[in-house]
Coordinates of C-alpha atoms in Angstrom, one line a residue:
M17 CA -18.3 -24.0 37.4
T18 CA -21.5 -22.1 38.2
D19 CA -25.1 -23.1 38.0
L20 CA -27.6 -21.2 35.9
N21 CA -28.2 -18.8 38.8
R22 CA -24.5 -17.9 38.6
E23 CA -23.6 -19.4 42.0
V24 CA -20.2 -21.1 42.1
R25 CA -20.5 -24.9 42.4
F26 CA -16.9 -25.9 41.8
A27 CA -13.6 -23.9 41.8
N28 CA -10.3 -25.6 41.6
A29 CA -7.2 -25.0 43.7
Y30 CA -5.7 -22.7 41.1
L31 CA -8.6 -20.2 41.3
H32 CA -8.6 -20.2 45.1
E33 CA -4.8 -19.6 45.1
E34 CA -4.9 -16.8 42.5
L35 CA -7.7 -15.0 44.4
G36 CA -6.1 -15.6 47.8
A37 CA -9.2 -17.4 49.0
A38 CA -9.1 -20.3 51.5
P39 CA -10.0 -23.7 50.0
G40 CA -13.7 -24.1 49.5
T41 CA -14.6 -20.5 50.4
L42 CA -15.7 -19.6 46.8
I43 CA -18.4 -22.3 46.7
G44 CA -21.9 -20.7 46.8
R45 CA -20.8 -17.2 46.0
K46 CA -22.2 -15.4 43.0
I47 CA -19.8 -15.2 40.1
E48 CA -20.3 -11.4 40.0
S49 CA -18.9 -11.1 43.5
L50 CA -15.5 -12.0 42.1
L51 CA -15.6 -9.3 39.5
T52 CA -14.9 -5.5 39.5
P53 CA -17.9 -3.2 39.0
A54 CA -16.9 -2.6 35.3
S55 CA -16.6 -6.4 34.7
R56 CA -20.0 -7.0 36.3
I57 CA -21.5 -4.5 33.8
F58 CA -19.6 -6.3 31.0
Y59 CA -20.9 -9.6 32.2
D60 CA -24.5 -8.4 32.2
S61 CA -24.3 -6.5 28.9
Y62 CA -22.1 -8.9 26.8
I63 CA -21.2 -12.3 28.4
Q64 CA -24.7 -13.2 29.6
P65 CA -26.4 -12.3 26.3
M66 CA -23.8 -14.4 24.5
L67 CA -24.5 -17.3 26.7
L68 CA -28.3 -17.0 26.2
H69 CA -28.0 -16.8 22.4
E70 CA -24.7 -18.6 21.5
K71 CA -24.3 -20.8 24.6
R72 CA -20.6 -19.8 24.7
C73 CA -18.3 -16.8 24.9
N74 CA -14.7 -17.1 24.0
E75 CA -11.6 -15.3 25.2
V76 CA -12.9 -12.0 26.6
D77 CA -11.1 -9.8 29.1
I78 CA -12.4 -9.3 32.6
T79 CA -10.9 -8.2 35.9
L80 CA -11.2 -10.3 39.1
I81 CA -10.9 -9.0 42.6
S82 CA -8.7 -11.0 45.1
A83 CA -9.5 -11.5 48.7
T84 CA -7.1 -8.6 49.5
G85 CA -8.8 -6.3 46.9
E86 CA -6.1 -6.7 44.3
R87 CA -7.3 -6.3 40.7
I88 CA -6.4 -9.3 38.6
P89 CA -6.6 -9.0 34.8
A90 CA -7.9 -12.3 33.3
V91 CA -9.0 -13.9 30.0
V92 CA -12.1 -16.0 30.3
S93 CA -13.9 -18.5 28.0
V94 CA -17.4 -19.5 29.1
R95 CA -19.7 -22.3 27.9
V96 CA -23.1 -23.6 28.9
L97 CA -23.3 -27.3 29.7
H98 CA -26.5 -29.3 29.2
G99 CA -27.7 -32.5 30.6
D100 CA -27.3 -33.8 34.1
G101 CA -25.7 -31.1 36.3
E102 CA -26.6 -28.4 33.9
G103 CA -24.5 -25.3 34.5
I104 CA -21.8 -23.0 33.1
I105 CA -18.2 -23.8 32.9
W106 CA -15.6 -21.0 33.2
C107 CA -12.0 -21.3 32.0
I108 CA -10.0 -18.4 33.6
M109 CA -6.4 -17.4 33.0
R110 CA -4.4 -14.5 34.4
A111 CA -3.6 -12.0 31.7
D112 CA -0.9 -9.8 33.4
N113 CA 1.7 -10.7 30.9
R114 CA -0.6 -10.5 27.9
N115 CA -1.6 -7.0 28.9
A116 CA 2.0 -6.0 29.3
V117 CA 2.7 -7.4 25.8
Y118 CA -0.3 -5.4 24.4
Q119 CA 1.1 -2.3 26.0
D120 CA 4.5 -2.9 24.6
L121 CA 3.0 -3.5 21.2
A122 CA 1.0 -0.3 21.4
R123 CA 4.1 1.6 22.4
A124 CA 6.1 0.0 19.6
R125 CA 3.3 0.8 17.1
E126 CA 3.3 4.4 18.2
N127 CA 7.1 4.7 18.0
L128 CA 7.0 3.3 14.5
K129 CA 4.4 5.8 13.5
I130 CA 6.5 8.6 14.9
Q131 CA 9.6 7.3 13.2
A132 CA 7.8 6.8 9.9
Q133 CA 6.6 10.4 10.1
E134 CA 10.1 11.6 10.9
L135 CA 11.5 9.7 7.9
R136 CA 8.8 11.1 5.7
D137 CA 9.6 14.6 6.9
L138 CA 13.3 14.0 6.2
S139 CA 12.6 12.7 2.7
I140 CA 10.5 15.8 1.7
T141 CA 12.4 18.6 3.6
D142 CA 15.6 20.4 2.8
D143 CA 17.7 19.9 6.0
L144 CA 19.5 23.3 5.7
T145 CA 16.5 25.6 5.3
G146 CA 13.6 23.5 6.5
L147 CA 11.7 24.2 3.3
P148 CA 10.2 21.5 1.1
N149 CA 12.9 20.0 -1.2
R150 CA 12.7 19.7 -4.9
R151 CA 11.0 16.3 -5.0
E152 CA 8.2 17.5 -2.6
F153 CA 7.8 20.7 -4.5
E154 CA 7.2 18.8 -7.8
R155 CA 4.7 16.5 -6.0
L156 CA 2.7 19.5 -4.7
V157 CA 2.8 21.3 -8.0
N158 CA 1.7 18.3 -10.0
R159 CA -1.3 18.0 -7.6
E160 CA -2.0 21.7 -8.2
L161 CA -1.8 21.3 -11.9
Q162 CA -4.5 18.7 -11.8
A163 CA -6.7 20.8 -9.6
S164 CA -6.2 24.0 -11.7
E165 CA -7.1 22.0 -14.9
R166 CA -10.4 21.0 -13.4
R167 CA -11.2 24.4 -11.9
G168 CA -9.9 26.6 -14.7
Y169 CA -7.3 28.8 -12.9
G170 CA -3.7 29.6 -13.8
L171 CA -0.5 29.0 -11.9
S172 CA 2.8 30.8 -11.9
I173 CA 6.3 29.4 -11.2
V174 CA 8.9 31.8 -9.8
M175 CA 12.5 30.8 -9.9
I176 CA 14.8 32.7 -7.4
D177 CA 18.6 32.8 -7.4
I178 CA 20.8 34.5 -4.8
D179 CA 23.1 36.8 -6.7
H180 CA 26.9 36.2 -6.6
F181 CA 26.5 33.3 -4.2
K182 CA 29.8 31.8 -5.2
S183 CA 31.5 35.1 -4.1
I184 CA 29.8 34.7 -0.7
N185 CA 31.2 31.2 -0.3
D186 CA 34.7 32.2 -1.5
G187 CA 34.9 35.5 0.4
F188 CA 33.2 34.6 3.7
G189 CA 33.4 30.8 3.8
H190 CA 30.8 28.0 3.3
A191 CA 29.5 28.4 6.9
S192 CA 28.4 32.0 6.0
G193 CA 26.9 30.7 2.7
D194 CA 24.9 28.1 4.6
E195 CA 23.7 30.8 7.1
T196 CA 22.7 33.0 4.2
L197 CA 20.6 30.2 2.7
R198 CA 19.0 29.6 6.1
Q199 CA 18.1 33.2 6.6
F200 CA 16.8 33.7 3.1
G201 CA 14.7 30.5 3.4
A202 CA 13.2 31.9 6.7
A203 CA 12.6 35.2 5.0
L204 CA 10.8 33.5 2.1
R205 CA 8.7 31.4 4.5
A206 CA 7.6 34.6 6.4
I207 CA 6.2 36.2 3.2
M208 CA 4.4 33.1 1.9
R209 CA 0.6 33.1 1.8
Q210 CA -1.6 30.1 2.3
D211 CA -2.0 29.3 -1.4
E212 CA 1.7 29.7 -2.2
V213 CA 4.4 26.9 -2.1
V214 CA 8.1 27.6 -1.8
A215 CA 11.0 25.2 -1.8
R216 CA 14.7 25.0 -2.1
Y217 CA 15.4 23.9 -5.6
G218 CA 19.1 23.2 -5.2
G219 CA 22.3 25.1 -4.4
E220 CA 21.3 28.8 -4.1
E221 CA 18.1 28.4 -6.1
F222 CA 14.6 28.6 -4.7
I223 CA 11.3 28.0 -6.4
A224 CA 7.7 29.0 -5.7
C225 CA 4.4 28.1 -7.1
L226 CA 1.6 30.6 -7.0
V227 CA -2.0 29.3 -7.3
D228 CA -4.7 31.2 -9.3
C229 CA -2.0 33.8 -10.2
D230 CA -1.5 35.7 -13.4
G231 CA 1.4 38.0 -14.4
D232 CA 0.3 40.8 -12.2
G233 CA 0.1 38.6 -9.1
A234 CA 3.5 37.0 -9.9
A235 CA 5.0 40.5 -10.2
A236 CA 3.6 41.5 -6.8
F237 CA 5.1 38.3 -5.3
A238 CA 8.4 39.0 -6.9
L239 CA 8.5 42.4 -5.2
R240 CA 7.9 40.7 -1.9
V241 CA 10.8 38.4 -2.6
H242 CA 13.1 41.3 -3.4
G243 CA 12.0 42.9 -0.2
A244 CA 12.7 39.7 1.8
A245 CA 16.2 39.6 0.3
K246 CA 16.9 43.0 1.8
T247 CA 16.4 41.6 5.3
V248 CA 19.2 39.1 4.9
L249 CA 22.5 40.9 5.8
L250 CA 26.0 39.6 5.1
N251 CA 28.8 41.8 6.6
A252 CA 26.1 44.5 7.0
Q253 CA 25.3 44.3 3.3
A254 CA 21.9 43.0 2.1
I255 CA 21.9 40.2 -0.5
T256 CA 20.1 40.6 -3.8
V257 CA 18.2 38.0 -5.9
S258 CA 17.4 37.4 -9.6
I259 CA 13.9 36.1 -10.4
G260 CA 12.4 34.4 -13.4
V261 CA 8.6 33.9 -13.8
A262 CA 6.5 31.6 -16.1
T263 CA 2.8 31.3 -16.0
W264 CA 0.8 28.2 -16.8
R265 CA -2.8 28.3 -18.0
P266 CA -5.5 25.6 -18.1
Q267 CA -5.7 23.5 -21.3
S268 CA -2.0 24.1 -21.8
P269 CA -0.2 21.0 -23.1
E270 CA 2.9 22.1 -21.1
A271 CA 4.0 19.7 -18.4
L272 CA 5.9 20.7 -15.2
P273 CA 9.4 20.2 -16.7
E274 CA 8.8 22.5 -19.7
W275 CA 7.1 25.0 -17.5
T276 CA 10.0 25.0 -15.1
R277 CA 12.5 25.4 -18.0
R278 CA 10.6 28.5 -19.1
A279 CA 10.9 30.0 -15.7
D280 CA 14.6 29.0 -15.5
K281 CA 15.2 30.7 -18.9
A282 CA 13.6 33.8 -17.6
L283 CA 15.8 33.7 -14.5
Y284 CA 19.0 33.6 -16.7
A285 CA 17.6 36.5 -18.7
A286 CA 17.2 38.4 -15.4
K287 CA 20.9 37.7 -14.6
A288 CA 21.9 38.9 -18.1
A289 CA 19.9 42.0 -17.5
G290 CA 22.1 43.0 -14.6
R291 CA 20.8 40.8 -11.7
N292 CA 18.6 42.1 -8.8
C293 CA 15.6 42.1 -11.1
T294 CA 12.7 40.0 -12.4
R295 CA 12.1 38.8 -15.9
F296 CA 8.9 37.2 -17.2
A297 CA 9.0 34.3 -19.7
D298 CA 5.7 35.3 -21.4
D299 CA 6.6 38.8 -22.6
G300 CA 10.3 39.1 -21.8
S301 CA 9.8 42.2 -19.7
V302 CA 12.1 43.2 -16.8
A303 CA 10.9 44.4 -13.4
P304 CA 13.2 46.1 -10.9

């Protein structure tokens, strides 16, 4: 207990023991002499105003200083007493364990955040190529559809299929097939611009969405993709790809599944046209 001048009038044996002070030696000392500099500032700026206005201050953290200079984390509740022997009563408890628990909880929370992000990354990423998977691609494109409807620009979907991929697996083994997919995925990532999204659609198929892009822009992108395929070598021979393109325009009633089917149909037309080329769904033209 302290008086209103903050001088200690009573301190039990527990406090003397915790502070390493001889019995009775705390009497007459100012309460701030038991606190660290930071806790003194906290006392003046928070605890004292609370006592003046509310007459109490519950469960706040302070740090005491022992007789040997040890810093002791503590939780204190303070209340002003009225009547005879008017003063301030302090209930102080060591908080070492509580602080350790808080730290453990903080670490656990951070680990959970990291694990949640890792799980999210796994759920939206193709583990072989590191590109977004089909589900994440559809989420991103549906978001772009809403934005393009508001802003009035078109989008193009580009379906890409590695030619004769079954022959790669059969002739060189599935490990070579996987490596071909990895290398082609990396080559696609290297040519993508900021407003373009590419994903592994499944098997040997990849898919891209081009924002604010008409047929000419999609044709230029397709040429970049054919060029990227030339950098992927299998037994010293570059792979080739077939490409189908479909463009979506604002106010079109076409949803993503129908739009994708048009691009897929154009892709099969490119294969029928001899592979290693691009076909456009809108006009049926073929580009080398």
